[in-house]
Amino acid sequence: MTSYLIRRFIQMGIVVLVATMAIYGILNLAPGGPMAGLNQIGDRRARFSEADKARLASYLGLDKPLVLRYLVWLLGDDWLGADYMSLSLRPADGVRFWAAPGIAYAAGGYPIWYIGEQTGTRESDGLPIIAATKVWIRPTGDKPAEAVAAAIIKVDGGDMSVDVTGNPQDVVVSTSPETEWDVSTAPAWPDGNWVNVSWLFGPYGLLGRHAHFHGTSHGVARLDFGTSWSVARGQPIIEVMQSRLDNTITLMLASTILSLVVAIPVGVFSAVKQYSRLDYIVTTFTFFGTAMPVFWLAIMLVLIFAIKFREWGLPYMPAGGVTSVRTPPAGSVLAVLNAAPGGLLDKVVHLILPTVTLSLLHMASWSRYMRASMLDVLRQDYVRTARAKGLAERLVIVKHAMRNALIPLVTIVVFTIPSVFGGATITETIFSWRGMGRLYFDALGADDWPVVMVFLFVSAVLTVIATLVGDILYTLVDPRIRYD
Amino acid sequence: MTMTEERNVDVLDAEGLLTPEKESQFLVVWRRFRRHRLAVAGLAVITLFILMGIFAPFLAPYDPIADQDPYRKNAPPSADHLLGTDEIGRDVFSRLLYAARISLTVAFVVTIASELAGALLGGISGFFGGWVDAAIQRVVDFLLTIPLLPLLLAFSSLLRGIIIPGVPTQYTSVVVITIILIAFGWMGTCRLVRGMVLTLRSLDFSEAARALGMSNGRIIVRHMIPNAMAPIIVSATLGLGGVIVLESALSFLGFGVQPPVPTWGNMLQAAQAGLLGQPAKVFYPGLAIFLTSLAFNYVGDGLRDALDPRLKL
């Protein structure tokens, strides 16, 4: 079992890793892409120009190579070491990767020495451009005679505008891959635990200038989900999700409990009375339930219990939402029950229609499953033995048959774990239920790709876990199954 | 059915067993299928909807997209408009007929293509085993990792506004949704067929075929496929109902077939917006989806019984 579990964990890791690659790759490479929605905003004049798009892409990091973006999305960019964008050096703890030598260690105010020849003047401000052959950052010791001492004013990509010591004329020190760096004294970080990855992430490394990242995110693998773009602009996704998860879990628990409470007895009865009228009705119901489109059912429920009931003067249900905002109008169920907006009763009433909608499908398939499993068990020898030794039929069914018939159902119910997170997109959308499913739907509509990706990522992880839990449960409840 | 008739059937059956060439496989299945009354009813409903789809241009009194009556928006049913008009004055009945066309075409194309792909990949996976099997099964595992509806939503959202050469712009979404549904619809069949092939491969007749020196291709074509056909047909029939509902769900959420092309799903979406004023409009498209899905489920159930060789004739 242990070796099986280890193997499964490794497999799970691989499956999740591939899933993240696919989610990230496809969502970013597809023709629509994360920025497809932009052109549709506003009229022709107000539309995004190509320059705007490029600027936004750069702001969101979309101009970087896909592989690096994926790595940063998954693992964060704090381990990349230097904070290129804000050009400050951050204190480190534990092992960090650094991309020295390079411009990474240059920051405003630092003293430098440089050696280089003037190659031209900068168009924007006429400053002379010096192509540096060697640069010292925060140098110590004696300055070589040919080097020029200066102080950094501003770092801009590979260029630094510097204030040359003893010279009113500022210059631009331009660096290139050929530039030799001396930054031995630059980082005042703990010694010994820095790994040089300049070949990859340095300004002139494999990924070149693209490695200029903010350096504060931890990546989704470390549960830093980043911030939302549009659904909740600028808000951390994890907070947005937390605020929605409560509603989804409430709805899912309610519907799972309701489904089980109905499905188990119904399945047992229709199996015990196989081919009876009740069985016939149940079988028909399960067919109807599995064929019923959820969205139609939801709309019809709203139509009947919210709209028609109101017309007929009956106490009508709220058509959607999680709680009422203001005092419910006279004639509604809420007013009849005198439920205070936001109170428990108010929430329960709002929960009814979505729960019924969601439950029907599960009820149908689970009672069908329970019936089949029960029929299977009833044919077993031990049931016959129990009957033969004179046990009451009730006891035979409840104690001997039903208990064992429940086993397969347990595993089926486990597979609904991921949906507890994911919610029910359709039901939540129709009933304006502010849960995860609705969040996902809104995020897709608003091109909020970080939210979409996090949702898919978490769903994938939970599905993999649920599959494993289901498999383990099989062995626990059925000793004949062994994984070796 | 009276006793004498029942006995006659038995006599006929006995004759059929003695001289099997008299009754083709198809007739046997059909005879058994007919016993499942709801399945026959389902078949009738489906046939009706298919005919409605095929003959939509002749049956529909109006064009589903072009004929808009600006003076009669949201009209109730009348002699002119059998089921009334929608929010921009188009005839609901005509749109329902054309929607049957789109929804059923998508369902059939998706199901046939994904069953073929699934059967082929599952067959290869099970027959050859080894790393081929491992590779295909890992792909299946991984595709099944992500919940289907969110995945489909993400994809159709990504592919909104794409241009496919040779396809009229308003029908692009139909093609896109078909492709997406195929791309994520083959895994179940793949697993099913793989499992079957693994069983079949170890049975005596396969051993015998191999011992006789049959080539792999011939074993697959002559022995594996005919033996695996029945469950594939059943899963395809049940799948058709699933695809109808899935496509409708996507269209309903606004991520499937885009207006003005009518499908039951997007008609329902449009009707939902006017739920307060025109509650009856949400009824027809939903009923059509429900009936079709139910019918396919019953037909699948009937076929399962009819095709099961273990059941007595």
PDB file of C-alpha atoms in Angstrom, chain A residues 11 15-16 18-20 22-23 26-27 30-34 36 280 283-284 287-296 299-300 302-303 307-308 311 368 418 425-426 429-430 440-441 444-445 447 449 452 455-456 459-461 463-464, chain B residues 36 38 138 141-142 144-147 149-155 157-162 238 244-245 248-250 252-255 265 268-269 272 275-276 279-280 282-290 293-295 297-298 301 304:
ATOM      1  CA  GLN A  11       1.637  10.248 -10.741  1.00  0.00           C
ATOM      2  CA  VAL A  15      -0.771  14.856 -13.919  1.00  0.00           C
ATOM      3  CA  VAL A  16      -1.239  18.156 -12.095  1.00  0.00           C
ATOM      4  CA  VAL A  18       0.888  18.607 -17.097  1.00  0.00           C
ATOM      5  CA  ALA A  19      -2.552  20.023 -16.390  1.00  0.00           C
ATOM      6  CA  THR A  20      -1.076  23.343 -15.286  1.00  0.00           C
ATOM      7  CA  ALA A  22      -1.892  22.768 -20.571  1.00  0.00           C
ATOM      8  CA  ILE A  23      -4.125  25.263 -18.789  1.00  0.00           C
ATOM      9  CA  ILE A  26      -3.643  26.864 -24.103  1.00  0.00           C
ATOM     10  CA  LEU A  27      -5.225  29.855 -22.427  1.00  0.00           C
ATOM     11  CA  ALA A  30      -5.225  30.405 -28.122  1.00  0.00           C
ATOM     12  CA  PRO A  31      -6.287  32.892 -30.775  1.00  0.00           C
ATOM     13  CA  GLY A  32      -8.449  34.770 -28.310  1.00  0.00           C
ATOM     14  CA  GLY A  33      -5.718  35.038 -25.736  1.00  0.00           C
ATOM     15  CA  PRO A  34      -5.879  36.995 -22.535  1.00  0.00           C
ATOM     16  CA  ALA A  36      -8.736  39.485 -26.930  1.00  0.00           C
ATOM     17  CA  TYR A 280     -41.478   1.727 -12.165  1.00  0.00           C
ATOM     18  CA  THR A 283     -37.030   4.308 -12.752  1.00  0.00           C
ATOM     19  CA  THR A 284     -39.035   6.742 -14.841  1.00  0.00           C
ATOM     20  CA  PHE A 287     -34.634   8.845 -16.494  1.00  0.00           C
ATOM     21  CA  PHE A 288     -36.396  12.184 -16.386  1.00  0.00           C
ATOM     22  CA  GLY A 289     -33.940  13.507 -13.836  1.00  0.00           C
ATOM     23  CA  THR A 290     -30.843  12.585 -15.805  1.00  0.00           C
ATOM     24  CA  ALA A 291     -32.261  13.896 -19.064  1.00  0.00           C
ATOM     25  CA  MET A 292     -33.527  17.156 -17.582  1.00  0.00           C
ATOM     26  CA  PRO A 293     -31.373  20.135 -18.571  1.00  0.00           C
ATOM     27  CA  VAL A 294     -30.459  21.862 -15.309  1.00  0.00           C
ATOM     28  CA  PHE A 295     -30.905  25.321 -16.745  1.00  0.00           C
ATOM     29  CA  TRP A 296     -34.414  24.611 -17.929  1.00  0.00           C
ATOM     30  CA  ILE A 299     -35.888  28.573 -15.070  1.00  0.00           C
ATOM     31  CA  MET A 300     -39.122  26.626 -14.742  1.00  0.00           C
ATOM     32  CA  VAL A 302     -38.256  30.377 -10.974  1.00  0.00           C
ATOM     33  CA  LEU A 303     -41.172  30.766 -13.344  1.00  0.00           C
ATOM     34  CA  ILE A 307     -43.333  34.540 -10.906  1.00  0.00           C
ATOM     35  CA  LYS A 308     -46.538  32.529 -11.219  1.00  0.00           C
ATOM     36  CA  GLU A 311     -49.485  36.291  -9.988  1.00  0.00           C
ATOM     37  CA  ARG A 368     -30.318   4.615  -9.789  1.00  0.00           C
ATOM     38  CA  PRO A 418     -14.188  18.974  -6.621  1.00  0.00           C
ATOM     39  CA  THR A 425     -21.851  27.265 -12.866  1.00  0.00           C
ATOM     40  CA  ILE A 426     -25.287  26.995 -14.410  1.00  0.00           C
ATOM     41  CA  THR A 429     -25.631  31.819 -12.694  1.00  0.00           C
ATOM     42  CA  ILE A 430     -29.395  31.482 -12.988  1.00  0.00           C
ATOM     43  CA  TYR A 440     -15.952  31.646 -12.941  1.00  0.00           C
ATOM     44  CA  PHE A 441     -18.747  32.586 -15.299  1.00  0.00           C
ATOM     45  CA  LEU A 444     -14.851  34.382 -18.374  1.00  0.00           C
ATOM     46  CA  GLY A 445     -17.260  37.074 -19.446  1.00  0.00           C
ATOM     47  CA  ASP A 447     -11.716  38.227 -19.626  1.00  0.00           C
ATOM     48  CA  TRP A 449      -7.780  35.288 -17.047  1.00  0.00           C
ATOM     49  CA  VAL A 452     -10.025  31.617 -14.775  1.00  0.00           C
ATOM     50  CA  PHE A 455     -10.175  28.214 -10.869  1.00  0.00           C
ATOM     51  CA  LEU A 456      -9.105  25.561 -13.371  1.00  0.00           C
ATOM     52  CA  SER A 459     -10.340  22.243  -9.766  1.00  0.00           C
ATOM     53  CA  ALA A 460      -7.701  20.036 -11.359  1.00  0.00           C
ATOM     54  CA  VAL A 461      -5.850  19.558  -8.075  1.00  0.00           C
ATOM     55  CA  THR A 463     -10.161  16.260  -8.908  1.00  0.00           C
ATOM     56  CA  VAL A 464      -6.871  14.431  -8.658  1.00  0.00           C
TER      57      VAL A 464
ATOM     58  CA  HIS B  36     -38.911  -1.656 -24.985  1.00  0.00           C
ATOM     59  CA  LEU B  38     -40.422   3.736 -24.222  1.00  0.00           C
ATOM     60  CA  ARG B 138      -2.136   9.480 -19.419  1.00  0.00           C
ATOM     61  CA  ASP B 141      -6.352  10.874 -17.301  1.00  0.00           C
ATOM     62  CA  PHE B 142      -5.176  14.374 -17.666  1.00  0.00           C
ATOM     63  CA  LEU B 144     -10.471  14.047 -17.251  1.00  0.00           C
ATOM     64  CA  THR B 145      -8.691  15.985 -14.499  1.00  0.00           C
ATOM     65  CA  ILE B 146     -10.356  19.249 -15.327  1.00  0.00           C
ATOM     66  CA  PRO B 147     -14.116  19.478 -14.887  1.00  0.00           C
ATOM     67  CA  LEU B 149     -18.120  22.404 -18.200  1.00  0.00           C
ATOM     68  CA  PRO B 150     -15.570  24.973 -16.977  1.00  0.00           C
ATOM     69  CA  LEU B 151     -13.121  23.631 -19.542  1.00  0.00           C
ATOM     70  CA  LEU B 152     -15.610  23.927 -22.390  1.00  0.00           C
ATOM     71  CA  LEU B 153     -16.582  27.401 -21.232  1.00  0.00           C
ATOM     72  CA  ALA B 154     -12.948  28.499 -21.163  1.00  0.00           C
ATOM     73  CA  PHE B 155     -12.328  27.173 -24.643  1.00  0.00           C
ATOM     74  CA  SER B 157     -14.652  31.878 -24.571  1.00  0.00           C
ATOM     75  CA  LEU B 158     -11.115  31.827 -25.981  1.00  0.00           C
ATOM     76  CA  LEU B 159     -12.291  31.009 -29.463  1.00  0.00           C
ATOM     77  CA  ARG B 160     -14.981  33.660 -29.577  1.00  0.00           C
ATOM     78  CA  GLY B 161     -14.469  35.948 -32.518  1.00  0.00           C
ATOM     79  CA  ILE B 162     -12.139  33.572 -34.332  1.00  0.00           C
ATOM     80  CA  LEU B 238     -26.560   7.915 -24.701  1.00  0.00           C
ATOM     81  CA  ILE B 244     -27.585  17.983 -26.921  1.00  0.00           C
ATOM     82  CA  VAL B 245     -27.782  19.090 -23.296  1.00  0.00           C
ATOM     83  CA  SER B 248     -27.624  23.812 -25.087  1.00  0.00           C
ATOM     84  CA  ALA B 249     -26.017  24.588 -21.746  1.00  0.00           C
ATOM     85  CA  LEU B 250     -23.089  26.321 -23.440  1.00  0.00           C
ATOM     86  CA  PHE B 252     -27.620  29.100 -22.872  1.00  0.00           C
ATOM     87  CA  LEU B 253     -24.695  30.546 -20.937  1.00  0.00           C
ATOM     88  CA  GLY B 254     -23.730  32.556 -24.017  1.00  0.00           C
ATOM     89  CA  PHE B 255     -20.608  30.548 -24.771  1.00  0.00           C
ATOM     90  CA  GLY B 265     -29.981  26.763 -25.880  1.00  0.00           C
ATOM     91  CA  LEU B 268     -33.826  29.714 -24.025  1.00  0.00           C
ATOM     92  CA  GLN B 269     -31.280  32.317 -23.027  1.00  0.00           C
ATOM     93  CA  GLN B 272     -35.049  33.967 -20.043  1.00  0.00           C
ATOM     94  CA  LEU B 275     -39.152  35.784 -18.421  1.00  0.00           C
ATOM     95  CA  LEU B 276     -41.494  38.233 -16.714  1.00  0.00           C
ATOM     96  CA  PRO B 279     -43.027  33.157 -19.534  1.00  0.00           C
ATOM     97  CA  ALA B 280     -44.324  30.690 -22.121  1.00  0.00           C
ATOM     98  CA  VAL B 282     -38.926  29.556 -22.080  1.00  0.00           C
ATOM     99  CA  PHE B 283     -41.093  26.482 -22.237  1.00  0.00           C
ATOM    100  CA  TYR B 284     -40.735  25.327 -25.861  1.00  0.00           C
ATOM    101  CA  PRO B 285     -36.957  25.323 -26.368  1.00  0.00           C
ATOM    102  CA  GLY B 286     -36.427  23.749 -22.955  1.00  0.00           C
ATOM    103  CA  LEU B 287     -39.044  21.118 -23.653  1.00  0.00           C
ATOM    104  CA  ALA B 288     -37.365  20.344 -26.978  1.00  0.00           C
ATOM    105  CA  ILE B 289     -34.003  19.839 -25.256  1.00  0.00           C
ATOM    106  CA  PHE B 290     -35.563  17.748 -22.523  1.00  0.00           C
ATOM    107  CA  SER B 293     -32.316  14.113 -24.352  1.00  0.00           C
ATOM    108  CA  LEU B 294     -34.912  11.844 -22.746  1.00  0.00           C
ATOM    109  CA  ALA B 295     -35.606  10.149 -26.064  1.00  0.00           C
ATOM    110  CA  ASN B 297     -31.634   8.050 -23.156  1.00  0.00           C
ATOM    111  CA  TYR B 298     -34.538   5.683 -23.689  1.00  0.00           C
ATOM    112  CA  ASP B 301     -31.489   1.912 -22.861  1.00  0.00           C
ATOM    113  CA  ARG B 304     -28.498  -1.830 -24.556  1.00  0.00           C
TER     114      ARG B 304
END
